[in-house]
Amino acid sequence: MSNNLPDYINAFFELVGGIILFYNCYLLYKAKEVKGVSISVSAFFASWGYWNLWYYPHLEQWMSFAGGCLIVVANTLWIVMAVYYTKGNGKMLGWLYSFFIGSFCK
């Protein structure tokens, strides 16, 4: 068994998690409202993701690091969007949608 197998398996979960989180960003952009979720819970998991970006290189788990980057970007985008939609009307987020989501979901 390869020593890298745990890294590859973890990276798979990180990558799939990042893709799913970007789908949440897409759904939030379409709904333009936050209901039934806590931004603080997402912030906790985003902070865990930032920790992983520091932690994975120390373990030399570079595939997990790459997947972790996707999760951190997606979580951070969702939090920014969620805060914005709870504080404003969301009109200024069109460029975020176009840049991060629109080009992937055509």
mmCIF file of N, CA, C and O in Angstrom:
data_model
loop_
_atom_site.group_PDB
_atom_site.id
_atom_site.type_symbol
_atom_site.label_atom_id
_atom_site.label_comp_id
_atom_site.label_asym_id
_atom_site.label_seq_id
_atom_site.Cartn_x
_atom_site.Cartn_y
_atom_site.Cartn_z
ATOM 1 N N MET A 1 0.847 -1.180 0.000
ATOM 2 C CA MET A 1 0.000 0.000 0.000
ATOM 3 C C MET A 1 0.895 1.247 0.000
ATOM 4 O O MET A 1 1.856 1.335 0.735
ATOM 5 N N SER A 2 0.530 2.174 -0.819
ATOM 6 C CA SER A 2 1.311 3.401 -0.951
ATOM 7 C C SER A 2 1.177 4.273 0.293
ATOM 8 O O SER A 2 0.113 4.360 0.905
ATOM 9 N N ASN A 3 2.251 4.944 0.649
ATOM 10 C CA ASN A 3 2.203 5.887 1.766
ATOM 11 C C ASN A 3 1.342 7.092 1.434
ATOM 12 O O ASN A 3 0.904 7.810 2.325
ATOM 13 N N ASN A 4 1.118 7.345 0.147
ATOM 14 C CA ASN A 4 0.322 8.487 -0.272
ATOM 15 C C ASN A 4 -1.166 8.187 -0.333
ATOM 16 O O ASN A 4 -1.957 9.110 -0.535
ATOM 17 N N LEU A 5 -1.566 6.944 -0.183
ATOM 18 C CA LEU A 5 -2.974 6.589 -0.308
ATOM 19 C C LEU A 5 -3.877 7.383 0.641
ATOM 20 O O LEU A 5 -4.910 7.906 0.209
ATOM 21 N N PRO A 6 -3.530 7.525 1.925
ATOM 22 C CA PRO A 6 -4.386 8.343 2.799
ATOM 23 C C PRO A 6 -4.505 9.791 2.315
ATOM 24 O O PRO A 6 -5.578 10.390 2.418
ATOM 25 N N ASP A 7 -3.426 10.332 1.761
ATOM 26 C CA ASP A 7 -3.468 11.691 1.227
ATOM 27 C C ASP A 7 -4.426 11.754 0.040
ATOM 28 O O ASP A 7 -5.232 12.681 -0.067
ATOM 29 N N TYR A 8 -4.362 10.784 -0.854
ATOM 30 C CA TYR A 8 -5.244 10.770 -2.022
ATOM 31 C C TYR A 8 -6.709 10.622 -1.620
ATOM 32 O O TYR A 8 -7.580 11.265 -2.199
ATOM 33 N N ILE A 9 -6.972 9.775 -0.653
ATOM 34 C CA ILE A 9 -8.354 9.583 -0.200
ATOM 35 C C ILE A 9 -8.875 10.858 0.449
ATOM 36 O O ILE A 9 -9.992 11.312 0.163
ATOM 37 N N ASN A 10 -8.073 11.463 1.310
ATOM 38 C CA ASN A 10 -8.486 12.703 1.958
ATOM 39 C C ASN A 10 -8.667 13.813 0.922
ATOM 40 O O ASN A 10 -9.617 14.598 0.994
ATOM 41 N N ALA A 11 -7.768 13.877 -0.056
ATOM 42 C CA ALA A 11 -7.872 14.887 -1.106
ATOM 43 C C ALA A 11 -9.162 14.717 -1.892
ATOM 44 O O ALA A 11 -9.798 15.709 -2.270
ATOM 45 N N PHE A 12 -9.562 13.483 -2.131
ATOM 46 C CA PHE A 12 -10.827 13.229 -2.836
ATOM 47 C C PHE A 12 -11.994 13.841 -2.063
ATOM 48 O O PHE A 12 -12.833 14.541 -2.639
ATOM 49 N N PHE A 13 -12.032 13.610 -0.764
ATOM 50 C CA PHE A 13 -13.105 14.180 0.060
ATOM 51 C C PHE A 13 -13.042 15.707 0.071
ATOM 52 O O PHE A 13 -14.076 16.382 0.016
ATOM 53 N N GLU A 14 -11.832 16.251 0.137
ATOM 54 C CA GLU A 14 -11.673 17.704 0.124
ATOM 55 C C GLU A 14 -12.155 18.289 -1.209
ATOM 56 O O GLU A 14 -12.855 19.303 -1.235
ATOM 57 N N LEU A 15 -11.788 17.668 -2.312
ATOM 58 C CA LEU A 15 -12.190 18.164 -3.623
ATOM 59 C C LEU A 15 -13.703 18.079 -3.831
ATOM 60 O O LEU A 15 -14.326 19.036 -4.302
ATOM 61 N N VAL A 16 -14.286 16.956 -3.479
ATOM 62 C CA VAL A 16 -15.737 16.805 -3.604
ATOM 63 C C VAL A 16 -16.436 17.804 -2.682
ATOM 64 O O VAL A 16 -17.416 18.446 -3.064
ATOM 65 N N GLY A 17 -15.911 17.962 -1.466
ATOM 66 C CA GLY A 17 -16.483 18.937 -0.536
ATOM 67 C C GLY A 17 -16.437 20.344 -1.106
ATOM 68 O O GLY A 17 -17.391 21.112 -0.986
ATOM 69 N N GLY A 18 -15.328 20.708 -1.732
ATOM 70 C CA GLY A 18 -15.212 22.027 -2.342
ATOM 71 C C GLY A 18 -16.218 22.236 -3.457
ATOM 72 O O GLY A 18 -16.851 23.292 -3.561
ATOM 73 N N ILE A 19 -16.401 21.224 -4.292
ATOM 74 C CA ILE A 19 -17.383 21.313 -5.379
ATOM 75 C C ILE A 19 -18.790 21.484 -4.821
ATOM 76 O O ILE A 19 -19.562 22.329 -5.294
ATOM 77 N N ILE A 20 -19.117 20.710 -3.811
ATOM 78 C CA ILE A 20 -20.442 20.810 -3.195
ATOM 79 C C ILE A 20 -20.633 22.183 -2.550
ATOM 80 O O ILE A 20 -21.717 22.767 -2.624
ATOM 81 N N LEU A 21 -19.592 22.697 -1.927
ATOM 82 C CA LEU A 21 -19.686 24.024 -1.318
ATOM 83 C C LEU A 21 -19.889 25.116 -2.368
ATOM 84 O O LEU A 21 -20.625 26.074 -2.135
ATOM 85 N N PHE A 22 -19.256 24.980 -3.528
ATOM 86 C CA PHE A 22 -19.506 25.942 -4.607
ATOM 87 C C PHE A 22 -20.943 25.850 -5.093
ATOM 88 O O PHE A 22 -21.545 26.856 -5.466
ATOM 89 N N TYR A 23 -21.516 24.663 -5.057
ATOM 90 C CA TYR A 23 -22.931 24.527 -5.415
ATOM 91 C C TYR A 23 -23.792 25.273 -4.389
ATOM 92 O O TYR A 23 -24.777 25.915 -4.748
ATOM 93 N N ASN A 24 -23.420 25.206 -3.123
ATOM 94 C CA ASN A 24 -24.135 25.995 -2.102
ATOM 95 C C ASN A 24 -24.039 27.487 -2.404
ATOM 96 O O ASN A 24 -25.000 28.228 -2.195
ATOM 97 N N CYS A 25 -22.885 27.930 -2.864
ATOM 98 C CA CYS A 25 -22.731 29.345 -3.243
ATOM 99 C C CYS A 25 -23.672 29.688 -4.388
ATOM 100 O O CYS A 25 -24.314 30.750 -4.385
ATOM 101 N N TYR A 26 -23.760 28.808 -5.345
ATOM 102 C CA TYR A 26 -24.670 29.015 -6.475
ATOM 103 C C TYR A 26 -26.120 29.111 -5.991
ATOM 104 O O TYR A 26 -26.862 30.008 -6.393
ATOM 105 N N LEU A 27 -26.525 28.197 -5.118
ATOM 106 C CA LEU A 27 -27.895 28.219 -4.593
ATOM 107 C C LEU A 27 -28.166 29.487 -3.788
ATOM 108 O O LEU A 27 -29.254 30.067 -3.878
ATOM 109 N N LEU A 28 -27.187 29.920 -3.015
ATOM 110 C CA LEU A 28 -27.349 31.147 -2.244
ATOM 111 C C LEU A 28 -27.481 32.348 -3.170
ATOM 112 O O LEU A 28 -28.303 33.232 -2.935
ATOM 113 N N TYR A 29 -26.700 32.364 -4.231
ATOM 114 C CA TYR A 29 -26.794 33.467 -5.184
ATOM 115 C C TYR A 29 -28.185 33.504 -5.824
ATOM 116 O O TYR A 29 -28.757 34.578 -6.003
ATOM 117 N N LYS A 30 -28.713 32.341 -6.163
ATOM 118 C CA LYS A 30 -30.037 32.290 -6.783
ATOM 119 C C LYS A 30 -31.127 32.717 -5.799
ATOM 120 O O LYS A 30 -32.048 33.444 -6.165
ATOM 121 N N ALA A 31 -31.051 32.270 -4.551
ATOM 122 C CA ALA A 31 -32.087 32.570 -3.547
ATOM 123 C C ALA A 31 -31.940 33.975 -2.981
ATOM 124 O O ALA A 31 -32.930 34.594 -2.600
ATOM 125 N N LYS A 32 -30.725 34.443 -2.876
ATOM 126 C CA LYS A 32 -30.421 35.768 -2.326
ATOM 127 C C LYS A 32 -30.967 35.973 -0.904
ATOM 128 O O LYS A 32 -31.289 37.079 -0.506
ATOM 129 N N GLU A 33 -31.056 34.894 -0.169
ATOM 130 C CA GLU A 33 -31.453 34.976 1.235
ATOM 131 C C GLU A 33 -30.899 33.774 1.977
ATOM 132 O O GLU A 33 -30.695 32.718 1.411
ATOM 133 N N VAL A 34 -30.664 33.969 3.254
ATOM 134 C CA VAL A 34 -30.107 32.926 4.113
ATOM 135 C C VAL A 34 -31.185 32.526 5.100
ATOM 136 O O VAL A 34 -31.650 33.355 5.886
ATOM 137 N N LYS A 35 -31.583 31.260 5.066
ATOM 138 C CA LYS A 35 -32.597 30.754 5.994
ATOM 139 C C LYS A 35 -32.205 29.357 6.461
ATOM 140 O O LYS A 35 -31.776 28.533 5.665
ATOM 141 N N GLY A 36 -32.364 29.123 7.729
ATOM 142 C CA GLY A 36 -32.188 27.783 8.268
ATOM 143 C C GLY A 36 -30.756 27.322 8.444
ATOM 144 O O GLY A 36 -30.531 26.143 8.693
ATOM 145 N N VAL A 37 -29.797 28.216 8.305
ATOM 146 C CA VAL A 37 -28.400 27.856 8.528
ATOM 147 C C VAL A 37 -27.737 28.929 9.386
ATOM 148 O O VAL A 37 -28.196 30.066 9.423
ATOM 149 N N SER A 38 -26.676 28.544 10.033
ATOM 150 C CA SER A 38 -25.930 29.478 10.867
ATOM 151 C C SER A 38 -24.622 29.835 10.182
ATOM 152 O O SER A 38 -23.833 28.945 9.839
ATOM 153 N N ILE A 39 -24.399 31.104 9.975
ATOM 154 C CA ILE A 39 -23.141 31.557 9.381
ATOM 155 C C ILE A 39 -21.974 31.206 10.295
ATOM 156 O O ILE A 39 -20.887 30.874 9.830
ATOM 157 N N SER A 40 -22.193 31.229 11.600
ATOM 158 C CA SER A 40 -21.103 30.925 12.530
ATOM 159 C C SER A 40 -20.637 29.474 12.406
ATOM 160 O O SER A 40 -19.448 29.195 12.578
ATOM 161 N N VAL A 41 -21.533 28.560 12.095
ATOM 162 C CA VAL A 41 -21.124 27.161 11.889
ATOM 163 C C VAL A 41 -20.225 27.070 10.661
ATOM 164 O O VAL A 41 -19.174 26.419 10.683
ATOM 165 N N SER A 42 -20.623 27.745 9.591
ATOM 166 C CA SER A 42 -19.793 27.759 8.380
ATOM 167 C C SER A 42 -18.460 28.434 8.655
ATOM 168 O O SER A 42 -17.429 28.016 8.115
ATOM 169 N N ALA A 43 -18.460 29.470 9.468
ATOM 170 C CA ALA A 43 -17.213 30.154 9.809
ATOM 171 C C ALA A 43 -16.282 29.224 10.588
ATOM 172 O O ALA A 43 -15.060 29.243 10.377
ATOM 173 N N PHE A 44 -16.846 28.398 11.462
ATOM 174 C CA PHE A 44 -16.021 27.431 12.192
ATOM 175 C C PHE A 44 -15.342 26.468 11.225
ATOM 176 O O PHE A 44 -14.133 26.234 11.303
ATOM 177 N N PHE A 45 -16.118 25.911 10.292
ATOM 178 C CA PHE A 45 -15.538 24.958 9.353
ATOM 179 C C PHE A 45 -14.577 25.637 8.377
ATOM 180 O O PHE A 45 -13.600 25.018 7.945
ATOM 181 N N ALA A 46 -14.811 26.901 8.061
ATOM 182 C CA ALA A 46 -13.856 27.637 7.236
ATOM 183 C C ALA A 46 -12.546 27.823 7.992
ATOM 184 O O ALA A 46 -11.456 27.680 7.411
ATOM 185 N N SER A 47 -12.634 28.133 9.281
ATOM 186 C CA SER A 47 -11.406 28.289 10.069
ATOM 187 C C SER A 47 -10.645 26.970 10.153
ATOM 188 O O SER A 47 -9.407 26.958 10.123
ATOM 189 N N TRP A 48 -11.343 25.874 10.230
ATOM 190 C CA TRP A 48 -10.711 24.558 10.212
ATOM 191 C C TRP A 48 -9.997 24.357 8.868
ATOM 192 O O TRP A 48 -8.877 23.847 8.805
ATOM 193 N N GLY A 49 -10.624 24.802 7.792
ATOM 194 C CA GLY A 49 -10.001 24.719 6.479
ATOM 195 C C GLY A 49 -8.718 25.526 6.399
ATOM 196 O O GLY A 49 -7.709 25.079 5.844
ATOM 197 N N TYR A 50 -8.748 26.747 6.976
ATOM 198 C CA TYR A 50 -7.525 27.554 6.998
ATOM 199 C C TYR A 50 -6.428 26.862 7.808
ATOM 200 O O TYR A 50 -5.258 26.892 7.433
ATOM 201 N N TRP A 51 -6.811 26.243 8.906
ATOM 202 C CA TRP A 51 -5.844 25.475 9.695
ATOM 203 C C TRP A 51 -5.235 24.365 8.848
ATOM 204 O O TRP A 51 -4.025 24.149 8.860
ATOM 205 N N ASN A 52 -6.081 23.669 8.086
ATOM 206 C CA ASN A 52 -5.582 22.575 7.243
ATOM 207 C C ASN A 52 -4.575 23.065 6.208
ATOM 208 O O ASN A 52 -3.650 22.326 5.856
ATOM 209 N N LEU A 53 -4.741 24.292 5.740
ATOM 210 C CA LEU A 53 -3.780 24.822 4.770
ATOM 211 C C LEU A 53 -2.403 25.015 5.395
ATOM 212 O O LEU A 53 -1.390 25.004 4.702
ATOM 213 N N TRP A 54 -2.357 25.185 6.683
ATOM 214 C CA TRP A 54 -1.082 25.261 7.382
ATOM 215 C C TRP A 54 -0.602 23.854 7.756
ATOM 216 O O TRP A 54 0.590 23.543 7.697
ATOM 217 N N TYR A 55 -1.558 22.987 8.106
ATOM 218 C CA TYR A 55 -1.248 21.669 8.653
ATOM 219 C C TYR A 55 -0.807 20.659 7.586
ATOM 220 O O TYR A 55 0.158 19.922 7.783
ATOM 221 N N TYR A 56 -1.514 20.597 6.464
ATOM 222 C CA TYR A 56 -1.200 19.589 5.444
ATOM 223 C C TYR A 56 0.239 19.652 4.939
ATOM 224 O O TYR A 56 0.863 18.600 4.765
ATOM 225 N N PRO A 57 0.797 20.837 4.682
ATOM 226 C CA PRO A 57 2.203 20.848 4.240
ATOM 227 C C PRO A 57 3.162 20.257 5.271
ATOM 228 O O PRO A 57 4.168 19.645 4.901
ATOM 229 N N HIS A 58 2.851 20.415 6.549
ATOM 230 C CA HIS A 58 3.708 19.833 7.577
ATOM 231 C C HIS A 58 3.662 18.306 7.548
ATOM 232 O O HIS A 58 4.598 17.644 7.985
ATOM 233 N N LEU A 59 2.568 17.771 7.046
ATOM 234 C CA LEU A 59 2.443 16.315 6.900
ATOM 235 C C LEU A 59 2.893 15.850 5.519
ATOM 236 O O LEU A 59 2.854 14.655 5.235
ATOM 237 N N GLU A 60 3.280 16.812 4.687
ATOM 238 C CA GLU A 60 3.623 16.546 3.290
ATOM 239 C C GLU A 60 2.468 15.888 2.545
ATOM 240 O O GLU A 60 2.663 15.012 1.712
ATOM 241 N N GLN A 61 1.265 16.334 2.836
ATOM 242 C CA GLN A 61 0.060 15.854 2.154
ATOM 243 C C GLN A 61 -0.365 16.918 1.140
ATOM 244 O O GLN A 61 -1.276 17.708 1.373
ATOM 245 N N TRP A 62 0.296 16.900 0.003
ATOM 246 C CA TRP A 62 0.121 17.972 -0.974
ATOM 247 C C TRP A 62 -1.188 17.858 -1.746
ATOM 248 O O TRP A 62 -1.755 18.881 -2.151
ATOM 249 N N MET A 63 -1.684 16.664 -1.936
ATOM 250 C CA MET A 63 -2.978 16.515 -2.614
ATOM 251 C C MET A 63 -4.098 17.020 -1.707
ATOM 252 O O MET A 63 -5.025 17.696 -2.165
ATOM 253 N N SER A 64 -4.014 16.710 -0.428
ATOM 254 C CA SER A 64 -4.998 17.222 0.524
ATOM 255 C C SER A 64 -4.921 18.735 0.611
ATOM 256 O O SER A 64 -5.948 19.413 0.750
ATOM 257 N N PHE A 65 -3.715 19.274 0.528
ATOM 258 C CA PHE A 65 -3.546 20.722 0.530
ATOM 259 C C PHE A 65 -4.269 21.348 -0.657
ATOM 260 O O PHE A 65 -4.972 22.356 -0.509
ATOM 261 N N ALA A 66 -4.139 20.742 -1.826
ATOM 262 C CA ALA A 66 -4.814 21.266 -3.018
ATOM 263 C C ALA A 66 -6.330 21.227 -2.845
ATOM 264 O O ALA A 66 -7.028 22.205 -3.132
ATOM 265 N N GLY A 67 -6.848 20.113 -2.354
ATOM 266 C CA GLY A 67 -8.285 20.022 -2.091
ATOM 267 C C GLY A 67 -8.723 20.991 -1.015
ATOM 268 O O GLY A 67 -9.803 21.579 -1.087
ATOM 269 N N GLY A 68 -7.873 21.165 -0.015
ATOM 270 C CA GLY A 68 -8.178 22.104 1.062
ATOM 271 C C GLY A 68 -8.274 23.539 0.564
ATOM 272 O O GLY A 68 -9.080 24.318 1.066
ATOM 273 N N CYS A 69 -7.463 23.879 -0.429
ATOM 274 C CA CYS A 69 -7.550 25.228 -1.012
ATOM 275 C C CYS A 69 -8.932 25.457 -1.616
ATOM 276 O O CYS A 69 -9.515 26.538 -1.441
ATOM 277 N N LEU A 70 -9.457 24.444 -2.283
ATOM 278 C CA LEU A 70 -10.789 24.574 -2.887
ATOM 279 C C LEU A 70 -11.851 24.763 -1.812
ATOM 280 O O LEU A 70 -12.735 25.616 -1.938
ATOM 281 N N ILE A 71 -11.760 23.992 -0.744
ATOM 282 C CA ILE A 71 -12.732 24.116 0.349
ATOM 283 C C ILE A 71 -12.663 25.490 0.993
ATOM 284 O O ILE A 71 -13.691 26.099 1.284
ATOM 285 N N VAL A 72 -11.459 25.992 1.220
ATOM 286 C CA VAL A 72 -11.301 27.301 1.861
ATOM 287 C C VAL A 72 -11.886 28.401 0.982
ATOM 288 O O VAL A 72 -12.606 29.274 1.476
ATOM 289 N N VAL A 73 -11.612 28.364 -0.299
ATOM 290 C CA VAL A 73 -12.146 29.385 -1.196
ATOM 291 C C VAL A 73 -13.668 29.323 -1.220
ATOM 292 O O VAL A 73 -14.353 30.347 -1.110
ATOM 293 N N ALA A 74 -14.222 28.127 -1.343
ATOM 294 C CA ALA A 74 -15.679 27.972 -1.404
ATOM 295 C C ALA A 74 -16.339 28.396 -0.093
ATOM 296 O O ALA A 74 -17.351 29.111 -0.106
ATOM 297 N N ASN A 75 -15.801 27.964 1.029
ATOM 298 C CA ASN A 75 -16.370 28.350 2.330
ATOM 299 C C ASN A 75 -16.294 29.857 2.538
ATOM 300 O O ASN A 75 -17.252 30.471 3.021
ATOM 301 N N THR A 76 -15.162 30.449 2.204
ATOM 302 C CA THR A 76 -14.999 31.888 2.383
ATOM 303 C C THR A 76 -15.970 32.653 1.489
ATOM 304 O O THR A 76 -16.604 33.618 1.939
ATOM 305 N N LEU A 77 -16.106 32.212 0.243
ATOM 306 C CA LEU A 77 -17.061 32.857 -0.666
ATOM 307 C C LEU A 77 -18.476 32.757 -0.117
ATOM 308 O O LEU A 77 -19.220 33.743 -0.099
ATOM 309 N N TRP A 78 -18.867 31.572 0.361
ATOM 310 C CA TRP A 78 -20.218 31.401 0.893
ATOM 311 C C TRP A 78 -20.459 32.316 2.099
ATOM 312 O O TRP A 78 -21.504 32.942 2.211
ATOM 313 N N ILE A 79 -19.485 32.408 2.984
ATOM 314 C CA ILE A 79 -19.635 33.257 4.173
ATOM 315 C C ILE A 79 -19.774 34.721 3.772
ATOM 316 O O ILE A 79 -20.647 35.434 4.287
ATOM 317 N N VAL A 80 -18.935 35.175 2.851
ATOM 318 C CA VAL A 80 -19.033 36.564 2.390
ATOM 319 C C VAL A 80 -20.413 36.814 1.784
ATOM 320 O O VAL A 80 -21.067 37.826 2.075
ATOM 321 N N MET A 81 -20.871 35.895 0.962
ATOM 322 C CA MET A 81 -22.183 36.036 0.344
ATOM 323 C C MET A 81 -23.295 36.019 1.397
ATOM 324 O O MET A 81 -24.222 36.833 1.351
ATOM 325 N N ALA A 82 -23.197 35.111 2.338
ATOM 326 C CA ALA A 82 -24.237 34.994 3.367
ATOM 327 C C ALA A 82 -24.310 36.247 4.229
ATOM 328 O O ALA A 82 -25.400 36.739 4.533
ATOM 329 N N VAL A 83 -23.163 36.759 4.615
ATOM 330 C CA VAL A 83 -23.153 38.002 5.399
ATOM 331 C C VAL A 83 -23.760 39.127 4.582
ATOM 332 O O VAL A 83 -24.578 39.907 5.076
ATOM 333 N N TYR A 84 -23.373 39.207 3.336
ATOM 334 C CA TYR A 84 -23.881 40.269 2.482
ATOM 335 C C TYR A 84 -25.400 40.168 2.329
ATOM 336 O O TYR A 84 -26.109 41.172 2.431
ATOM 337 N N TYR A 85 -25.913 38.976 2.076
ATOM 338 C CA TYR A 85 -27.347 38.823 1.870
ATOM 339 C C TYR A 85 -28.154 39.026 3.147
ATOM 340 O O TYR A 85 -29.332 39.333 3.085
ATOM 341 N N THR A 86 -27.526 38.843 4.293
ATOM 342 C CA THR A 86 -28.252 39.131 5.533
ATOM 343 C C THR A 86 -28.163 40.610 5.890
ATOM 344 O O THR A 86 -28.956 41.098 6.674
ATOM 345 N N LYS A 87 -27.207 41.327 5.297
ATOM 346 C CA LYS A 87 -27.016 42.747 5.601
ATOM 347 C C LYS A 87 -27.495 43.679 4.489
ATOM 348 O O LYS A 87 -27.670 44.856 4.719
ATOM 349 N N GLY A 88 -27.641 43.185 3.278
ATOM 350 C CA GLY A 88 -27.990 44.055 2.164
ATOM 351 C C GLY A 88 -28.889 43.356 1.176
ATOM 352 O O GLY A 88 -29.449 42.303 1.458
ATOM 353 N N ASN A 89 -28.989 43.908 0.005
ATOM 354 C CA ASN A 89 -29.884 43.328 -0.982
ATOM 355 C C ASN A 89 -29.168 42.472 -2.013
ATOM 356 O O ASN A 89 -29.810 41.924 -2.895
ATOM 357 N N GLY A 90 -27.874 42.369 -1.959
ATOM 358 C CA GLY A 90 -27.138 41.443 -2.794
ATOM 359 C C GLY A 90 -26.863 41.878 -4.213
ATOM 360 O O GLY A 90 -26.370 41.084 -5.003
ATOM 361 N N LYS A 91 -27.124 43.094 -4.575
ATOM 362 C CA LYS A 91 -26.932 43.511 -5.965
ATOM 363 C C LYS A 91 -25.466 43.571 -6.376
ATOM 364 O O LYS A 91 -25.150 43.412 -7.541
ATOM 365 N N MET A 92 -24.574 43.785 -5.441
ATOM 366 C CA MET A 92 -23.163 43.941 -5.784
ATOM 367 C C MET A 92 -22.429 42.606 -5.925
ATOM 368 O O MET A 92 -21.261 42.574 -6.240
ATOM 369 N N LEU A 93 -23.103 41.492 -5.704
ATOM 370 C CA LEU A 93 -22.420 40.207 -5.786
ATOM 371 C C LEU A 93 -22.465 39.597 -7.174
ATOM 372 O O LEU A 93 -21.996 38.496 -7.377
ATOM 373 N N GLY A 94 -23.021 40.284 -8.140
ATOM 374 C CA GLY A 94 -23.089 39.755 -9.491
ATOM 375 C C GLY A 94 -21.730 39.396 -10.056
ATOM 376 O O GLY A 94 -21.567 38.368 -10.707
ATOM 377 N N TRP A 95 -20.719 40.202 -9.791
ATOM 378 C CA TRP A 95 -19.378 39.916 -10.308
ATOM 379 C C TRP A 95 -18.792 38.669 -9.668
ATOM 380 O O TRP A 95 -18.072 37.916 -10.308
ATOM 381 N N LEU A 96 -19.099 38.427 -8.371
ATOM 382 C CA LEU A 96 -18.624 37.196 -7.727
ATOM 383 C C LEU A 96 -19.227 35.976 -8.396
ATOM 384 O O LEU A 96 -18.548 34.997 -8.661
ATOM 385 N N TYR A 97 -20.516 36.061 -8.666
ATOM 386 C CA TYR A 97 -21.186 34.954 -9.340
ATOM 387 C C TYR A 97 -20.549 34.719 -10.707
ATOM 388 O O TYR A 97 -20.242 33.581 -11.067
ATOM 389 N N SER A 98 -20.367 35.767 -11.463
ATOM 390 C CA SER A 98 -19.803 35.630 -12.803
ATOM 391 C C SER A 98 -18.406 35.026 -12.766
ATOM 392 O O SER A 98 -18.071 34.169 -13.576
ATOM 393 N N PHE A 99 -17.604 35.466 -11.820
ATOM 394 C CA PHE A 99 -16.233 35.010 -11.754
ATOM 395 C C PHE A 99 -16.094 33.590 -11.229
ATOM 396 O O PHE A 99 -15.429 32.746 -11.823
ATOM 397 N N PHE A 100 -16.739 33.306 -10.087
ATOM 398 C CA PHE A 100 -16.531 32.015 -9.425
ATOM 399 C C PHE A 100 -17.477 30.921 -9.883
ATOM 400 O O PHE A 100 -17.117 29.756 -9.901
ATOM 401 N N ILE A 101 -18.701 31.266 -10.210
ATOM 402 C CA ILE A 101 -19.702 30.239 -10.449
ATOM 403 C C ILE A 101 -20.192 30.242 -11.898
ATOM 404 O O ILE A 101 -20.315 29.204 -12.516
ATOM 405 N N GLY A 102 -20.464 31.420 -12.431
ATOM 406 C CA GLY A 102 -21.064 31.521 -13.752
ATOM 407 C C GLY A 102 -20.274 30.819 -14.835
ATOM 408 O O GLY A 102 -20.849 30.188 -15.719
ATOM 409 N N SER A 103 -18.964 30.865 -14.767
ATOM 410 C CA SER A 103 -18.147 30.247 -15.811
ATOM 411 C C SER A 103 -18.148 28.720 -15.707
ATOM 412 O O SER A 103 -17.830 28.044 -16.673
ATOM 413 N N PHE A 104 -18.530 28.170 -14.561
ATOM 414 C CA PHE A 104 -18.522 26.722 -14.385
ATOM 415 C C PHE A 104 -19.898 26.086 -14.572
ATOM 416 O O PHE A 104 -19.991 24.882 -14.725
ATOM 417 N N CYS A 105 -20.946 26.875 -14.521
ATOM 418 C CA CYS A 105 -22.308 26.336 -14.514
ATOM 419 C C CYS A 105 -23.117 26.759 -15.739
ATOM 420 O O CYS A 105 -24.306 26.915 -15.667
ATOM 421 N N LYS A 106 -22.458 26.945 -16.864
ATOM 422 C CA LYS A 106 -23.183 27.347 -18.071
ATOM 423 C C LYS A 106 -23.767 26.166 -18.775
ATOM 424 O O LYS A 106 -23.336 25.088 -18.718
#
